[in-house]
């Protein structure tokens, strides 16, 4: 499946004790026809009141705490299967909610953002994470500097720019910043241009996946970071390379993410080895 071009594999592991191994993820991603950004593995519920436990695996085999585009794909898959519109899931990041509207637009409650340096987390104490000391380029003329940082279940740094987000070599800066010593759990790196109080242009280097067409949690982090630095209001359209997402920071502190999801094809794979076969049938 895909969520605005964010390539997602939805893996049904209900009724099985198996987990997708790092080796399997790497093997699957090594093939052009099965390359992906995240695997959303659907497991049996672990907590009463939840529909399923969702484990999220990056293309490099590491585990992720949250993935908004992937959660929309999960909601669409289960909604088509069960005829339900609303679901409650458990992830490493906590309890998340998702709902599919009649028009097919899917909204996911991504939980509450965290801004304390130790919650993001950072390796250095910052009293104010709306702008931290971090830059790329010469000291007297940095290319990127002073990002806002937050956690949306996973760590995000949003660098604010006033010019075209495509004018930056994110493929070069991304890996350096993702693995910067300041981030003990690595970090998702975004470049954001606020063009209106309700519109942000965004590009993201995704931790464990690289350049991506869309990153839902990065869009959420960009909105909350923009709102708390008074660049936008609490609701905005986030334009990513793959298209638009609508993010709203509600009065109850929860952040919702709305956008589409799209089915591509179905197959089967071995969660231990990554060996796979494709079925043309939907």
CSV table of C-alpha atoms in Angstrom, one decimal:
chain,number,residue,atom,x,y,z
A,1,UNK,CA,0.0,0.0,0.0
A,2,UNK,CA,1.0,3.6,0.1
A,3,UNK,CA,0.1,6.7,2.1
A,4,UNK,CA,0.8,9.7,-0.2
A,5,UNK,CA,3.6,7.7,-1.8
A,6,UNK,CA,5.0,6.6,1.6
A,7,UNK,CA,5.5,2.9,0.7
A,8,UNK,CA,3.9,0.6,3.3
A,9,UNK,CA,3.7,-3.1,3.6
A,10,UNK,CA,0.8,-4.2,5.8
A,11,UNK,CA,1.7,-7.6,7.2
A,12,UNK,CA,-1.1,-9.8,8.7
A,13,UNK,CA,0.4,-11.8,11.6
A,14,UNK,CA,-2.8,-12.3,13.5
A,15,UNK,CA,-3.0,-15.8,15.0
A,16,UNK,CA,0.8,-16.2,14.8
A,17,UNK,CA,3.6,-15.8,17.3
A,18,UNK,CA,6.0,-14.8,14.5
A,19,UNK,CA,7.6,-11.4,14.2
A,20,UNK,CA,9.1,-9.8,11.2
A,21,UNK,CA,12.9,-10.1,11.6
A,22,UNK,CA,15.4,-7.4,10.8
A,23,UNK,CA,16.9,-9.8,8.2
A,24,UNK,CA,13.5,-10.3,6.5
A,25,UNK,CA,12.9,-6.5,6.3
A,26,UNK,CA,16.3,-5.9,4.8
A,27,UNK,CA,15.9,-8.7,2.3
A,28,UNK,CA,12.5,-7.5,1.2
A,29,UNK,CA,13.7,-3.9,0.9
A,30,UNK,CA,16.7,-5.0,-1.2
A,31,UNK,CA,14.4,-5.8,-4.1
A,32,UNK,CA,13.1,-2.9,-6.2
A,33,UNK,CA,9.6,-4.5,-6.6
A,34,UNK,CA,9.2,-4.7,-2.8
A,35,UNK,CA,11.1,-1.7,-1.6
A,36,UNK,CA,9.3,0.0,1.3
A,37,UNK,CA,9.5,2.7,4.0
A,38,UNK,CA,7.8,0.8,6.8
A,39,UNK,CA,6.2,-2.6,7.5
A,40,UNK,CA,3.1,-2.4,9.6
A,41,UNK,CA,2.8,-5.8,11.2
A,42,UNK,CA,-0.7,-6.5,12.6
A,43,UNK,CA,-0.6,-8.8,15.7
A,44,UNK,CA,-3.3,-10.1,18.0
A,45,UNK,CA,-4.2,-7.5,20.7
A,46,UNK,CA,-2.1,-7.4,23.9
A,47,UNK,CA,-4.3,-5.0,25.8
A,48,UNK,CA,-8.1,-5.3,26.5
A,49,UNK,CA,-10.1,-2.8,24.5
A,50,UNK,CA,-7.7,-2.6,21.6
A,51,UNK,CA,-8.3,-4.2,18.2
A,52,UNK,CA,-4.7,-5.1,17.5
A,53,UNK,CA,-1.1,-4.6,18.5
A,54,UNK,CA,0.9,-2.9,15.6
A,55,UNK,CA,4.6,-3.4,15.3
A,56,UNK,CA,6.4,-1.0,12.9
A,57,UNK,CA,9.6,-2.0,11.1
A,58,UNK,CA,11.8,0.4,9.1
A,59,UNK,CA,13.4,-0.6,5.8
A,60,UNK,CA,16.8,-1.0,7.6
A,61,UNK,CA,15.3,-3.5,10.0
A,62,UNK,CA,15.0,-1.2,13.0
A,63,UNK,CA,11.8,-0.7,14.9
A,64,UNK,CA,9.8,2.5,14.8
A,65,UNK,CA,7.5,3.9,17.5
A,66,UNK,CA,5.0,5.5,15.2
A,67,UNK,CA,4.0,5.9,11.6
A,68,UNK,CA,1.0,8.0,10.7
A,69,UNK,CA,0.9,7.1,7.0
A,70,UNK,CA,1.2,3.4,7.9
A,71,UNK,CA,-1.6,3.6,10.4
A,72,UNK,CA,-3.9,5.0,7.7
A,73,UNK,CA,-3.1,2.0,5.6
A,74,UNK,CA,-3.8,-0.4,8.5
A,75,UNK,CA,-7.2,1.3,9.1
A,76,UNK,CA,-8.2,1.1,5.4
A,77,UNK,CA,-7.1,-2.6,5.3
A,78,UNK,CA,-9.1,-3.6,8.4
A,79,UNK,CA,-12.1,-1.4,7.5
A,80,UNK,CA,-12.4,-3.1,4.1
A,81,UNK,CA,-12.1,-6.5,5.8
A,82,UNK,CA,-14.5,-6.0,8.8
A,83,UNK,CA,-16.8,-3.2,7.7
A,84,UNK,CA,-15.9,-1.1,10.7
A,85,UNK,CA,-14.9,2.5,10.5
A,86,UNK,CA,-13.2,3.1,13.9
A,87,UNK,CA,-10.3,1.2,15.5
A,88,UNK,CA,-8.2,1.4,18.6
A,89,UNK,CA,-4.6,0.1,18.3
A,90,UNK,CA,-1.6,-0.3,20.6
A,91,UNK,CA,1.9,0.5,19.5
A,92,UNK,CA,5.2,1.1,21.3
A,93,UNK,CA,4.2,4.8,21.3
A,94,UNK,CA,0.9,4.0,23.2
A,95,UNK,CA,-2.7,3.7,22.3
A,96,UNK,CA,-3.7,5.2,18.9
A,97,UNK,CA,-7.1,5.7,17.3
A,98,UNK,CA,-8.0,5.6,13.6
A,99,UNK,CA,-11.2,6.2,11.6
A,100,UNK,CA,-12.2,6.0,7.9
A,101,UNK,CA,-14.8,8.5,6.7
A,102,UNK,CA,-17.4,7.7,4.1
A,103,UNK,CA,-15.4,9.6,1.5
A,104,UNK,CA,-12.4,7.3,2.2
A,105,UNK,CA,-10.4,9.9,4.0
A,106,UNK,CA,-8.7,8.4,7.0
A,107,UNK,CA,-8.0,10.2,10.3
A,108,UNK,CA,-5.6,8.9,12.9
A,109,UNK,CA,-5.3,10.2,16.4
A,110,UNK,CA,-1.5,10.3,16.9
A,111,UNK,CA,-1.6,11.0,20.6
A,112,UNK,CA,0.1,14.0,22.4
A,113,UNK,CA,3.4,15.6,21.5
A,114,UNK,CA,6.2,15.9,24.0
A,115,UNK,CA,8.7,18.7,24.1
A,116,UNK,CA,10.9,18.1,27.2
A,117,UNK,CA,14.5,17.4,26.1
A,118,UNK,CA,14.5,14.1,28.0
A,119,UNK,CA,11.2,12.9,26.4
A,120,UNK,CA,12.3,13.5,22.8
A,121,UNK,CA,15.0,12.4,23.8
A,122,UNK,CA,18.2,14.5,23.6
A,123,UNK,CA,21.6,13.8,25.0
A,124,UNK,CA,21.9,17.4,26.2
A,125,UNK,CA,19.6,19.5,28.4
A,126,UNK,CA,17.7,22.3,26.7
A,127,UNK,CA,15.3,24.4,28.7
A,128,UNK,CA,13.5,25.5,25.5
A,129,UNK,CA,13.2,23.0,22.6
A,130,UNK,CA,11.4,25.5,20.3
A,131,UNK,CA,14.9,26.3,19.0
A,132,UNK,CA,18.0,24.3,20.0
A,133,UNK,CA,21.7,24.8,19.1
A,134,UNK,CA,22.3,22.5,16.1
A,135,UNK,CA,23.5,23.5,12.7
A,136,UNK,CA,24.9,22.2,9.4
A,137,UNK,CA,27.5,24.2,7.5
A,138,UNK,CA,30.0,26.9,8.4
A,139,UNK,CA,29.7,28.4,11.9
A,140,UNK,CA,29.3,31.9,10.6
A,141,UNK,CA,27.0,31.0,7.7
A,142,UNK,CA,25.1,27.7,8.5
A,143,UNK,CA,23.0,26.1,5.9
A,144,UNK,CA,20.5,24.9,8.4
A,145,UNK,CA,20.3,25.9,12.1
A,146,UNK,CA,18.2,26.2,15.3
A,147,UNK,CA,15.6,23.5,14.7
A,148,UNK,CA,12.5,23.0,16.8
A,149,UNK,CA,12.4,19.5,18.3
A,150,UNK,CA,9.6,17.3,19.5
A,151,UNK,CA,8.5,13.8,20.0
A,152,UNK,CA,5.4,12.4,18.3
A,153,UNK,CA,6.2,8.9,19.7
A,154,UNK,CA,9.4,9.2,17.8
A,155,UNK,CA,12.0,12.1,17.7
A,156,UNK,CA,11.7,14.9,15.2
A,157,UNK,CA,13.8,18.0,14.4
A,158,UNK,CA,12.1,20.6,12.2
A,159,UNK,CA,14.5,23.1,10.5
A,160,UNK,CA,12.7,26.3,9.4
A,161,UNK,CA,13.7,27.9,6.0
A,162,UNK,CA,12.3,30.8,4.0
A,163,UNK,CA,13.2,29.5,0.6
A,164,UNK,CA,12.4,26.4,-1.5
A,165,UNK,CA,12.7,23.2,0.6
A,166,UNK,CA,14.0,21.5,-2.6
A,167,UNK,CA,17.1,23.7,-2.7
A,168,UNK,CA,18.6,21.8,0.2
A,169,UNK,CA,20.7,18.6,-0.2
A,170,UNK,CA,18.6,16.7,2.3
A,171,UNK,CA,20.0,13.4,1.0
A,172,UNK,CA,23.4,14.6,2.2
A,173,UNK,CA,22.5,16.4,5.4
A,174,UNK,CA,19.8,13.9,6.5
A,175,UNK,CA,22.1,11.0,7.4
A,176,UNK,CA,24.5,13.3,9.3
A,177,UNK,CA,21.7,14.9,11.3
A,178,UNK,CA,19.8,11.6,11.9
A,179,UNK,CA,22.9,10.1,13.6
A,180,UNK,CA,24.1,13.3,15.3
A,181,UNK,CA,25.4,12.6,18.9
A,182,UNK,CA,22.7,14.9,20.2
A,183,UNK,CA,20.1,12.2,19.4
A,184,UNK,CA,20.5,9.0,21.4
A,185,UNK,CA,17.7,7.2,19.5
A,186,UNK,CA,18.6,9.0,16.2
A,187,UNK,CA,16.1,11.5,14.7
A,188,UNK,CA,13.8,12.3,11.9
A,189,UNK,CA,15.0,15.4,10.1
A,190,UNK,CA,12.6,17.8,8.3
A,191,UNK,CA,13.0,21.0,6.3
A,192,UNK,CA,9.9,23.2,6.6
A,193,UNK,CA,8.8,26.4,4.8
A,194,UNK,CA,5.7,28.1,6.3
A,195,UNK,CA,3.9,29.8,3.4
A,196,UNK,CA,0.7,30.8,5.2
A,197,UNK,CA,-0.7,30.5,8.7
A,198,UNK,CA,-2.4,27.3,7.6
A,199,UNK,CA,0.1,25.9,5.1
A,200,UNK,CA,3.5,24.3,5.4
A,201,UNK,CA,5.8,22.8,2.7
A,202,UNK,CA,7.8,19.9,4.1
A,203,UNK,CA,10.5,17.5,3.2
A,204,UNK,CA,11.7,14.7,5.5
A,205,UNK,CA,14.7,12.4,5.9
A,206,UNK,CA,13.1,9.6,7.8
A,207,UNK,CA,15.0,7.8,10.5
A,208,UNK,CA,15.8,4.2,9.4
A,209,UNK,CA,14.2,4.8,5.9
A,210,UNK,CA,15.9,7.9,4.3
A,211,UNK,CA,14.2,10.3,1.9
A,212,UNK,CA,10.5,9.7,1.8
A,213,UNK,CA,7.5,10.9,-0.2
A,214,UNK,CA,5.6,11.5,3.0
A,215,UNK,CA,6.1,11.1,6.8
A,216,UNK,CA,3.0,11.4,8.9
A,217,UNK,CA,4.7,11.9,12.3
A,218,UNK,CA,7.0,14.5,10.7
A,219,UNK,CA,3.9,16.4,9.4
A,220,UNK,CA,2.5,16.3,13.0
A,221,UNK,CA,5.7,17.4,14.5
A,222,UNK,CA,6.0,20.3,12.0
A,223,UNK,CA,2.5,21.5,12.8
A,224,UNK,CA,3.0,21.5,16.6
A,225,UNK,CA,6.4,23.0,16.3
A,226,UNK,CA,5.0,25.7,14.0
A,227,UNK,CA,2.1,26.4,16.3
A,228,UNK,CA,4.2,26.7,19.5
A,229,UNK,CA,6.7,29.1,17.7
A,230,UNK,CA,3.7,31.2,16.4
A,231,UNK,CA,4.4,30.4,12.8
A,232,UNK,CA,0.9,28.9,12.2
A,233,UNK,CA,-2.3,28.2,14.0
A,234,UNK,CA,-3.2,24.8,15.4
A,235,UNK,CA,-4.5,23.4,12.1
A,236,UNK,CA,-2.7,23.4,8.8
A,237,UNK,CA,-2.3,21.6,5.5
A,238,UNK,CA,1.1,20.0,5.2
A,239,UNK,CA,2.3,19.6,1.6
A,240,UNK,CA,4.8,16.8,1.2
A,241,UNK,CA,6.4,15.4,-2.0
A,242,UNK,CA,3.6,12.8,-2.2
A,243,UNK,CA,0.7,15.2,-1.6
A,244,UNK,CA,-1.2,16.9,1.2
A,245,UNK,CA,-2.0,15.9,4.8
A,246,UNK,CA,-4.2,17.9,7.2
A,247,UNK,CA,-2.9,18.0,10.8
A,248,UNK,CA,-4.7,19.5,13.7
A,249,UNK,CA,-3.5,20.0,17.3
A,250,UNK,CA,-6.7,19.7,19.3
A,251,UNK,CA,-7.5,21.5,22.5
A,252,UNK,CA,-7.2,18.2,24.4
A,253,UNK,CA,-3.5,18.2,23.3
A,254,UNK,CA,-4.0,15.3,20.9
A,255,UNK,CA,-2.8,15.6,17.3
A,256,UNK,CA,-4.9,14.2,14.4
A,257,UNK,CA,-3.6,13.4,11.0
A,258,UNK,CA,-5.9,13.1,8.0
A,259,UNK,CA,-5.2,11.8,4.5
A,260,UNK,CA,-5.6,9.0,2.0
A,261,UNK,CA,-4.3,5.5,1.7
A,262,UNK,CA,-4.0,3.4,-1.5
A,263,UNK,CA,-3.9,-0.4,-2.1
A,264,UNK,CA,-1.3,-1.5,-4.6
A,265,UNK,CA,-1.0,-5.3,-4.6
A,266,UNK,CA,-1.1,-8.4,-2.4
A,267,UNK,CA,1.3,-11.3,-1.7
A,268,UNK,CA,2.9,-13.4,1.0
A,269,UNK,CA,6.3,-13.4,2.7
A,270,UNK,CA,8.2,-15.3,5.2
A,271,UNK,CA,8.6,-13.1,8.3
A,272,UNK,CA,11.9,-14.9,9.2
A,273,UNK,CA,13.7,-14.8,5.8
A,274,UNK,CA,11.8,-12.3,3.7
A,275,UNK,CA,11.2,-14.8,0.9
A,276,UNK,CA,8.0,-13.7,-0.9
A,277,UNK,CA,5.5,-14.4,-3.6
A,278,UNK,CA,3.2,-12.0,-5.3
A,279,UNK,CA,-0.5,-12.5,-6.0
A,280,UNK,CA,-2.2,-10.3,-8.6
A,281,UNK,CA,-5.5,-10.8,-6.9
A,282,UNK,CA,-6.7,-7.9,-4.7
